[in-house]
Tab-separated table of C-alpha atoms in Angstrom:
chain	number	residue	atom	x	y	z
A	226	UNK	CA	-82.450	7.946	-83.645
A	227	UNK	CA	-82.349	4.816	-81.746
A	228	UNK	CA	-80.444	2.022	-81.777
A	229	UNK	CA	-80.895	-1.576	-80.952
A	230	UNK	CA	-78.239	-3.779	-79.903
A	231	UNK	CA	-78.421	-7.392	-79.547
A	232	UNK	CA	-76.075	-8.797	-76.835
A	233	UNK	CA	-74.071	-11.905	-77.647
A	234	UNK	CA	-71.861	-13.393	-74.769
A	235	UNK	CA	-68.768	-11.192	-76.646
A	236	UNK	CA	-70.709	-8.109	-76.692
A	237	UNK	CA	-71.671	-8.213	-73.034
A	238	UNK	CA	-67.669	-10.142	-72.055
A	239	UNK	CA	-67.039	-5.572	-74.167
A	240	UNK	CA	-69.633	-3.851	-72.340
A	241	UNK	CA	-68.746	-5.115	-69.000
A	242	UNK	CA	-64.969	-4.143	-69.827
A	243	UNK	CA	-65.742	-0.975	-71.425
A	244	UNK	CA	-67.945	-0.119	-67.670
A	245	UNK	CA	-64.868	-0.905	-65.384
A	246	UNK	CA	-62.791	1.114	-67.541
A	247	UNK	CA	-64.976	3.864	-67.528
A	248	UNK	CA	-64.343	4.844	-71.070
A	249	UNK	CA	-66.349	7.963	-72.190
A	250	UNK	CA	-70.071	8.540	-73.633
A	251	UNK	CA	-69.345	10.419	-77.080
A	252	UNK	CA	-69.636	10.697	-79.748
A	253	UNK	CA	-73.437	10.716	-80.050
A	254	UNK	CA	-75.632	11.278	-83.061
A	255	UNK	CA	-78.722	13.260	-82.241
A	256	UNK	CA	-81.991	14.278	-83.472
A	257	UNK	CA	-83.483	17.658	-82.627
A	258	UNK	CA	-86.949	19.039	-81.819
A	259	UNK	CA	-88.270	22.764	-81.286
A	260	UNK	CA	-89.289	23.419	-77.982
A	261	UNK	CA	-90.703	27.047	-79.109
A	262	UNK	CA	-94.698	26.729	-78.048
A	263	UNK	CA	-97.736	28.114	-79.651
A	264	UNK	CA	-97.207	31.851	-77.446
A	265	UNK	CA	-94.089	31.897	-78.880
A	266	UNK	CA	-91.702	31.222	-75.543
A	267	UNK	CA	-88.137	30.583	-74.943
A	268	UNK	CA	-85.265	29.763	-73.505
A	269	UNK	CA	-85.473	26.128	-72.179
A	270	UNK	CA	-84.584	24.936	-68.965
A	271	UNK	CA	-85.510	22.077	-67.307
A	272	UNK	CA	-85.925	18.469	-69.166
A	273	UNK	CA	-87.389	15.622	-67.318
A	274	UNK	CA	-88.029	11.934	-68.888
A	275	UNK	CA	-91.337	10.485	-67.902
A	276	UNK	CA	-90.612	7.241	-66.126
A	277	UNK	CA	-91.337	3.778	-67.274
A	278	UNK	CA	-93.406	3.232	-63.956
A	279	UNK	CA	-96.421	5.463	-65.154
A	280	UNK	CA	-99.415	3.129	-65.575
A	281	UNK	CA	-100.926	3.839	-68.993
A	282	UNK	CA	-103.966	6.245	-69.286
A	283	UNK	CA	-104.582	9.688	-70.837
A	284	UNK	CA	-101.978	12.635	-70.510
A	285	UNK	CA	-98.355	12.253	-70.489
A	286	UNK	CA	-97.031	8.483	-71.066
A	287	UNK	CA	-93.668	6.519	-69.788
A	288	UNK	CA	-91.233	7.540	-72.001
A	289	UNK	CA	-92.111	10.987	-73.625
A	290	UNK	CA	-90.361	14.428	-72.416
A	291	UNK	CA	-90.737	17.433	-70.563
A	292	UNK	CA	-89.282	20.730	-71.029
A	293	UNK	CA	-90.225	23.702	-69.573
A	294	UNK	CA	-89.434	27.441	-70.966
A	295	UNK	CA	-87.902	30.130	-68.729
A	296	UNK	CA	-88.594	33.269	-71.068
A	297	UNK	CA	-91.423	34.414	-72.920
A	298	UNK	CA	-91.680	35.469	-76.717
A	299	UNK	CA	-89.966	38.534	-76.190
A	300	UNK	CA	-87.066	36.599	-74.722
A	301	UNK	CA	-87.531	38.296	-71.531
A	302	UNK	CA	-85.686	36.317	-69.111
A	303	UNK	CA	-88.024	34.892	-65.767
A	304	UNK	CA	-90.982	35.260	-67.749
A	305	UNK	CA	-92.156	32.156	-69.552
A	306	UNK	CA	-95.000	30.351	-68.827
A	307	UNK	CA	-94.949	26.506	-70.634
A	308	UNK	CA	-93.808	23.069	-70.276
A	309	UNK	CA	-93.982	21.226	-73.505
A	310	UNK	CA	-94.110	17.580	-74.236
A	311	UNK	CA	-92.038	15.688	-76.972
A	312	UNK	CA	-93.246	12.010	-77.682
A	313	UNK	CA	-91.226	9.471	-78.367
A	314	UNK	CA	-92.273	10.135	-81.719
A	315	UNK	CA	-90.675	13.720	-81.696
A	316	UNK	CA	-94.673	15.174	-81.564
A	317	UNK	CA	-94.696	18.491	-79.939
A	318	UNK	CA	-97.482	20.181	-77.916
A	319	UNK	CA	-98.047	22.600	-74.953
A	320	UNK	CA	-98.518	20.506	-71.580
A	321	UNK	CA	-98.961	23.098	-69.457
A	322	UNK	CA	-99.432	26.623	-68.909
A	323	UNK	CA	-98.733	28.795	-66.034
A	324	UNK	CA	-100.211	31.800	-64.117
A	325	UNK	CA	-96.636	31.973	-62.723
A	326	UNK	CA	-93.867	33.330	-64.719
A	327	UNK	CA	-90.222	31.929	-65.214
A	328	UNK	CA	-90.522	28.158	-65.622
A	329	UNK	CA	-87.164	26.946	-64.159
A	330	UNK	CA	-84.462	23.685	-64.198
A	331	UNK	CA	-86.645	22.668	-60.896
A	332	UNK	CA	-89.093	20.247	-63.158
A	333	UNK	CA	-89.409	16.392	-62.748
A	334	UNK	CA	-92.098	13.692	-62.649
A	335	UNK	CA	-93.601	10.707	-60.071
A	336	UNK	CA	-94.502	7.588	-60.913
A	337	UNK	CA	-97.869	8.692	-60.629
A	338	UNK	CA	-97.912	11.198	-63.359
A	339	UNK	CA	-97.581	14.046	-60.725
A	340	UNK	CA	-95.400	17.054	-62.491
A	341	UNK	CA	-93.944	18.888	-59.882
A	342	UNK	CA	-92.493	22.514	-61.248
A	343	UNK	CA	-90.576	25.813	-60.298
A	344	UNK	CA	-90.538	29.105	-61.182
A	345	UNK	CA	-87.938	32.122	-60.550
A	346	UNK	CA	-90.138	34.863	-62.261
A	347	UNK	CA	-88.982	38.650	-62.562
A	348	UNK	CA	-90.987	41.652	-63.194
A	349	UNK	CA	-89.178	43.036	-66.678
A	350	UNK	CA	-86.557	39.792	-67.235
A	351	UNK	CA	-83.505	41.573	-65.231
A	352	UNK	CA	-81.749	40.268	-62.150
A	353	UNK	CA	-83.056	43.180	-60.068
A	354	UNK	CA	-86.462	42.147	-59.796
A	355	UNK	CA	-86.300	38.783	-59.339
A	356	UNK	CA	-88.588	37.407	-56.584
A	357	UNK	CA	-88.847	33.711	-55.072
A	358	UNK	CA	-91.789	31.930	-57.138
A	359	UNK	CA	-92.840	28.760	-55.303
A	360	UNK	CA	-93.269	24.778	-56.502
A	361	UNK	CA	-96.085	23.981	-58.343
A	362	UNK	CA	-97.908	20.117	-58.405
A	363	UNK	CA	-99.660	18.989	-61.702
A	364	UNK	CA	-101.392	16.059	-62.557
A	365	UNK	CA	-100.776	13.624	-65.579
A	366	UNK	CA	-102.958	15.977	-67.600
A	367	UNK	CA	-101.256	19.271	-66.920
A	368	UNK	CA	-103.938	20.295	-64.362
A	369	UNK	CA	-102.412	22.750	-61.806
A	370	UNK	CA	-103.296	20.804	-58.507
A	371	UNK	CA	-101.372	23.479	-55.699
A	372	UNK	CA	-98.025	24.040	-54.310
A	373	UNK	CA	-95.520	22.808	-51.809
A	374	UNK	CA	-93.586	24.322	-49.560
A	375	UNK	CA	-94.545	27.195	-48.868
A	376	UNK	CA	-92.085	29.929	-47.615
A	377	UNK	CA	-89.063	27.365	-47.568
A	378	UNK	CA	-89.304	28.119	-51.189
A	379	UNK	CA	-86.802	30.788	-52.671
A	380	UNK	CA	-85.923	30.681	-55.881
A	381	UNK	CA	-86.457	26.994	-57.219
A	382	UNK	CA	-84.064	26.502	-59.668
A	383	UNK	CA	-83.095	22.759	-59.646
A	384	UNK	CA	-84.658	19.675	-58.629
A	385	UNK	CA	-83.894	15.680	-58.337
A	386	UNK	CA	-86.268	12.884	-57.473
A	387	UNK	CA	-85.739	9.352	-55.786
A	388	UNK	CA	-88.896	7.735	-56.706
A	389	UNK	CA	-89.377	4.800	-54.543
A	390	UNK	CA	-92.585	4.323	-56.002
A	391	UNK	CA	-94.495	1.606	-58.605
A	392	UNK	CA	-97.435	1.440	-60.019
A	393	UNK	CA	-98.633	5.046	-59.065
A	394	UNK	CA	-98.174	4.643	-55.588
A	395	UNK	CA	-95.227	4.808	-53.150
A	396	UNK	CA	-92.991	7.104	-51.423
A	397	UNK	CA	-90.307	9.803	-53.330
A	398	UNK	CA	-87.711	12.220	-52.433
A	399	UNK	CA	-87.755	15.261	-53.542
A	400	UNK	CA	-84.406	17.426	-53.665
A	401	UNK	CA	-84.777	21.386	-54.825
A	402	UNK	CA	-82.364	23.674	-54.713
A	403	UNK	CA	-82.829	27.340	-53.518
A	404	UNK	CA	-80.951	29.422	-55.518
A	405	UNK	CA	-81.844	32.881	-53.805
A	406	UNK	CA	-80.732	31.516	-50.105
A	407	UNK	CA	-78.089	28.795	-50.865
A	408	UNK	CA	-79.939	25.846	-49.556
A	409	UNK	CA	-81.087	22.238	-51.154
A	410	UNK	CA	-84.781	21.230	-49.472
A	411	UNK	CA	-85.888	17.534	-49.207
A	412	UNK	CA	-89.345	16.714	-49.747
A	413	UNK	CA	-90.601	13.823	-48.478
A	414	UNK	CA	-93.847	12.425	-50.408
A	415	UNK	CA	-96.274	9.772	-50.303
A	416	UNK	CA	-99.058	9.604	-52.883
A	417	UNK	CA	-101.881	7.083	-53.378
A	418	UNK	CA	-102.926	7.976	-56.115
A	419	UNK	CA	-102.980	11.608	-55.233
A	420	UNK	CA	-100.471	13.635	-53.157
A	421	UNK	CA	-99.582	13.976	-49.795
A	422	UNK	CA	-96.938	16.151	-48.582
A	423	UNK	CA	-95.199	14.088	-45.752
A	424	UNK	CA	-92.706	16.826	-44.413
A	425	UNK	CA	-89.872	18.931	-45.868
A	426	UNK	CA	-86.434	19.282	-44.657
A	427	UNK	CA	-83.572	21.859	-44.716
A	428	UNK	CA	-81.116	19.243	-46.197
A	429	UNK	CA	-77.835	21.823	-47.061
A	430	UNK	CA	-77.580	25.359	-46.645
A	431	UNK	CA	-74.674	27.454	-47.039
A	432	UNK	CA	-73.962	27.447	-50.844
A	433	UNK	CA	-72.647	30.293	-52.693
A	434	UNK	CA	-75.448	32.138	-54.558
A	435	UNK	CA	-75.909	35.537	-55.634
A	436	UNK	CA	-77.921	37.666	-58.432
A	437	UNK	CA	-76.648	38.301	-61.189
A	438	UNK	CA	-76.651	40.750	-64.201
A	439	UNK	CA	-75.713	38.675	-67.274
A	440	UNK	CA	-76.213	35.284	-65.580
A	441	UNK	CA	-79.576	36.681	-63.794
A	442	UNK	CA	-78.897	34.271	-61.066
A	443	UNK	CA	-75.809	31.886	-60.022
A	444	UNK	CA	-75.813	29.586	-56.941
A	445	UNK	CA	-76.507	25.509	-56.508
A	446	UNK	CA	-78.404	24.907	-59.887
A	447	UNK	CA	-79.241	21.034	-60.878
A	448	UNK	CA	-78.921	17.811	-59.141
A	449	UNK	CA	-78.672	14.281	-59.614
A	450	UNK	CA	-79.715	11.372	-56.401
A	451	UNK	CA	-77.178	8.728	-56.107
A	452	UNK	CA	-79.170	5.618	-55.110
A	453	UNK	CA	-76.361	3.155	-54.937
A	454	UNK	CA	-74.476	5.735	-52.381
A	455	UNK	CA	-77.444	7.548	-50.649
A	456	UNK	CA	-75.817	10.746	-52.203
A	457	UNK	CA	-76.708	14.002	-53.676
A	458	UNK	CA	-74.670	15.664	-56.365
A	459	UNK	CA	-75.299	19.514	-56.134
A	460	UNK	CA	-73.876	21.691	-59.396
A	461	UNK	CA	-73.024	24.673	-58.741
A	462	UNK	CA	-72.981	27.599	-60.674
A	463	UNK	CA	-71.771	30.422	-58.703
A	464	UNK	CA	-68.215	28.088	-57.597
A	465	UNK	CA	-68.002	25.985	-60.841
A	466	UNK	CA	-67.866	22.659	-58.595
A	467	UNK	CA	-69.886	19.739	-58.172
A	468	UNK	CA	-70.470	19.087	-54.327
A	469	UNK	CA	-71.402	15.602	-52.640
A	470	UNK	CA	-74.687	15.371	-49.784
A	471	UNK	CA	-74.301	12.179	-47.745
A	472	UNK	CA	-77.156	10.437	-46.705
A	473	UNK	CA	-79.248	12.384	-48.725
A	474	UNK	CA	-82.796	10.782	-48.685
A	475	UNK	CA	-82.302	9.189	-45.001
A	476	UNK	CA	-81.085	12.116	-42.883
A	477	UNK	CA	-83.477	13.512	-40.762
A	478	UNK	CA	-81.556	16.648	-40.004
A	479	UNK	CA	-79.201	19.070	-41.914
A	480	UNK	CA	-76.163	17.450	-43.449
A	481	UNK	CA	-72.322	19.073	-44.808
A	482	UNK	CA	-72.366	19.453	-48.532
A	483	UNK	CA	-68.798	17.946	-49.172
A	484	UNK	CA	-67.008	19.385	-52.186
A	485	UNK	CA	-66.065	16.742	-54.892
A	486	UNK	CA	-64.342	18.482	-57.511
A	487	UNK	CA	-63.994	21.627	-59.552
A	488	UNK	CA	-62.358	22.878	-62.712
A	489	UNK	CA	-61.237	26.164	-63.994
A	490	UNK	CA	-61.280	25.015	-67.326
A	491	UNK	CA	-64.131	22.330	-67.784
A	492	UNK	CA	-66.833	23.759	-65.507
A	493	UNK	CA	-68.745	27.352	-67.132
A	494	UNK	CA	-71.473	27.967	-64.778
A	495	UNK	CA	-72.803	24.555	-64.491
A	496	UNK	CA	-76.476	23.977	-64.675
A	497	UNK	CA	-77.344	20.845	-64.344
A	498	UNK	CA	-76.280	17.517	-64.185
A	499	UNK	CA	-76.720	13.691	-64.532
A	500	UNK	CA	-75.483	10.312	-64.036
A	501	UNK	CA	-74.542	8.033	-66.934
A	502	UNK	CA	-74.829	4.215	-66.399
A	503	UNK	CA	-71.353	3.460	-66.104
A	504	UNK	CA	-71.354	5.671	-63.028
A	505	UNK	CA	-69.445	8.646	-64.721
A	506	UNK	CA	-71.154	12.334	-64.163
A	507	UNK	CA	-72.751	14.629	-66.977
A	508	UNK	CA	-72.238	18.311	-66.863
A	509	UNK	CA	-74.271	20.846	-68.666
A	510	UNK	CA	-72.652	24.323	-68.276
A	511	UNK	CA	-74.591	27.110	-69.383
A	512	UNK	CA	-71.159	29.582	-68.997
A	513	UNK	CA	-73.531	31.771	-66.766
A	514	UNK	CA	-69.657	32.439	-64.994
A	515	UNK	CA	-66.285	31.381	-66.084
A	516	UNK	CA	-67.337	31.734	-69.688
A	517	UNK	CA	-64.426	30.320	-72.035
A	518	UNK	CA	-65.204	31.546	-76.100
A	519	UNK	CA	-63.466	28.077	-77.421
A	520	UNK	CA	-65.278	26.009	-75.068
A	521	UNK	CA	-68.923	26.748	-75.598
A	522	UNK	CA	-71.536	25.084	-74.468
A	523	UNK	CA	-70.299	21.760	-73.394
A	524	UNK	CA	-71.651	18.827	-71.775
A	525	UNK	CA	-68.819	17.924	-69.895
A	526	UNK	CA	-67.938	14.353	-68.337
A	527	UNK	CA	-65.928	13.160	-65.309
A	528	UNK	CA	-65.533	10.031	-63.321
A	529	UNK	CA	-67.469	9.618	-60.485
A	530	UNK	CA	-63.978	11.002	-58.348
A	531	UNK	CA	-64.023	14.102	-61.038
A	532	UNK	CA	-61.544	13.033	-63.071
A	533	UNK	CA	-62.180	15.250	-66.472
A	534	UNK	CA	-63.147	12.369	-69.498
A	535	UNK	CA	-64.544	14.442	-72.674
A	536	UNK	CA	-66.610	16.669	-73.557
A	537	UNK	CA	-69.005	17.956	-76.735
A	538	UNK	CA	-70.515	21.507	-77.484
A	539	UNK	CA	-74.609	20.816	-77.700
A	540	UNK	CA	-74.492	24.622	-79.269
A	541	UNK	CA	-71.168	26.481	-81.695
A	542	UNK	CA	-71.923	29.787	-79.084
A	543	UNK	CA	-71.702	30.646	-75.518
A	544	UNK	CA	-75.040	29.909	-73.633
A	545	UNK	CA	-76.858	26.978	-75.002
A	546	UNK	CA	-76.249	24.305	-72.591
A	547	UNK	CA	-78.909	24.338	-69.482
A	548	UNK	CA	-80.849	21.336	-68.634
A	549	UNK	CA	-80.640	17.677	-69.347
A	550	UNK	CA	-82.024	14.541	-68.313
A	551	UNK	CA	-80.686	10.740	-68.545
A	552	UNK	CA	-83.008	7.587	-68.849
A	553	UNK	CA	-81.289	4.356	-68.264
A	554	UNK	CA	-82.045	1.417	-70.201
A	555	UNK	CA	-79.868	-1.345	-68.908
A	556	UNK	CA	-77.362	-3.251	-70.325
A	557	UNK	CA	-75.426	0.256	-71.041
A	558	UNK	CA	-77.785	1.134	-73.267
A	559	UNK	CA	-79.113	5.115	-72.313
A	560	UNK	CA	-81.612	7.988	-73.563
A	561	UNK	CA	-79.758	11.534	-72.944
A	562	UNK	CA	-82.027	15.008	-73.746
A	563	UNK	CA	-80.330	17.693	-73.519
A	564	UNK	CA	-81.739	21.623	-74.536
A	565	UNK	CA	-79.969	24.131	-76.761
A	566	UNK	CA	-80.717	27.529	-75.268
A	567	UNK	CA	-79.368	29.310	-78.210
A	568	UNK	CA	-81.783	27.705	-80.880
A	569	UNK	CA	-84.638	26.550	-78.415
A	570	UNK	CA	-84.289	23.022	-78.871
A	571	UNK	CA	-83.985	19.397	-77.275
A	572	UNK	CA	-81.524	17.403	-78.770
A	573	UNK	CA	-82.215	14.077	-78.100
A	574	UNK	CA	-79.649	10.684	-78.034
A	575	UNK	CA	-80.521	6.910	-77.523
A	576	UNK	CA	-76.314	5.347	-77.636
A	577	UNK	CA	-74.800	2.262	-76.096
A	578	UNK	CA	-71.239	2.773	-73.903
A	579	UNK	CA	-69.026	2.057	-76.490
């Protein structure tokens, strides 16, 4: 649904009240699209919102949505192989297919078109044989192009992007985190039309991460850049906190990840994460640890300090909440997708602050 708000010098006199008050986000009313592909995967992970800056021309278009699948059709976790595309529209096809296994959270998209992707993939869905994947670059078209980074990669399993770019060419930072070794990599790109890797930095290490039965894996998951602080937000899984990375796309050596806040009793394994216009943080937990029965599935929000503000259950069970993605509009108005784990869908939102 979408909604179209015409703002009168009262309704802005609100919305700019209703921002410095930073009241909360729901409720929201949303409408709901399979992300189950022809070969039958599931389990969605990532979601990433193609941005208005992509020229038009064939293949993926500003505005429509990514989400790739972490299991196949046997539900066999580290083992899916597809991204699929939603228009804005709600039309659903395959994008892309894989030769690597277990699609993860690690997905986002250039101004260019460029889709850059990660994978985590085990050999029979268990936790003891997963194995590092690597980071895979697609073009609009959902041509496999090659990788980055090489043997820094272990275990992609979220990813950010500061896109300085317009009109298909520019600069962007790219933040991944490693879930199998703790650490959050910056890439540094420049692409004209094509790609160019420009260098990659260590940019955090440390994190809590290990492998896990039920959870498969738990460590620094999704992440959210920042711009008007130069900051990184790093989710993390493993500790149920949300940590801070100053100077994130500037530093040219390894900074502190600063912890910002955690909760016992709003943050289940949190997966991924976004920023909402009036600066409050979004929290997907996917109750990978610290699972609480009569709190499933929330997207949790907080203030940008971490002060707790609502929350909503995207799913009635444990499990469903994984990745999201948050397209800002102006004006307050926002697009949030968010995927449902449980019933392989994206649930997608298009609200105004209130």
């Amino acid at each position: 649904m979408k909604l179209y708000v015409s703002l009168s010098a009262t309704v802005f006199a609100l919305f700019t009240a209703n921002l410095a008050s930073a009241q909360g986000i729901f409720p929201l009313f949303p409408s709901v699209v399979s992300t189950v592909p022809s070969n039958g995967d599931v389990n969605p992970y990532g979601v990433a919102i193609v941005p208005k800056t992509l020229q038009a021309g064939g293949g993926i278009q500003s505005g429509d949505i990514l989400v790739s699948n972490f299991n196949d059709s046997n539900n066999l976790q580290g083992r899916g192989t597809t991204i699929v595309r939603v228009t804005p529209a709600g039309n659903v096809s395959t994008f892309f297919t894989s030769q690597q296994q277990g699609l993860t959270a690690a997905l986002g998209v250039l101004s260019n078109g460029s889709v850059l992707i990660g994978n985590l993939p085990t050999a029979d869905g268990t936790s003891a044989t997963v194995s590092a994947g690597q980071l895979s670059v697609l073009d609009r078209f959902g041509d496999f192009l090659g990788t980055l980074g090489g043997g820094s990669i272990n275990g992609p399993w979220g990813m950010a992007v500061d896109d300085l770019g317009s009109n298909g060419s520019g600069v962007a930072h790219v933040f991944l985190s490693n879930v199998l070794n703790g650490t959050i990599l910056r890439f540094d790109i420049t692409y004209s039309p094509s790609f160019l890797q420009a260098g990659v930095i260590t940019l955090a290490s440390g994190f809590n991460h290990r492998v896990d039965p039920a959870a498969l894996v738990l460590g620094p998951s999704g992440m959210v850049y920042d711009a008007a602080h130069n900051r990184l937000l790093v989710a993390s899984s493993y500790d149920n906190a949300v940590y801070q990375i100053a100077n994130a796309a500037t530093a040219s050596a390894q900074q502190s990840a600063v912890y910002l806040f955690s909760s016992q009793t709003y943050l289940h394994g949190p997966l991924d994460i976004g920023l909402l216009p009036n600066g409050n943080i979004l929290v997907a937990n996917s109750d990978g640890s610290n699972t609480d029965p009569n709190q499933p599935s929330e997207l949790a929000e907080f203030t940008a300090a971490g002060a707790f503000v609502d929350q909503m259950p995207i799913d009635p069970n444990n499990g469903g909440a994984f990745g999201l993605a948050i397209k800002n509009f102006g004006w307050g108005t926002f697009q949030l997708a968010a995927v449902d784990d449980n019933t392989n869908t994206l649930h997608i939102w298009t609200s105004v602050i209130q």
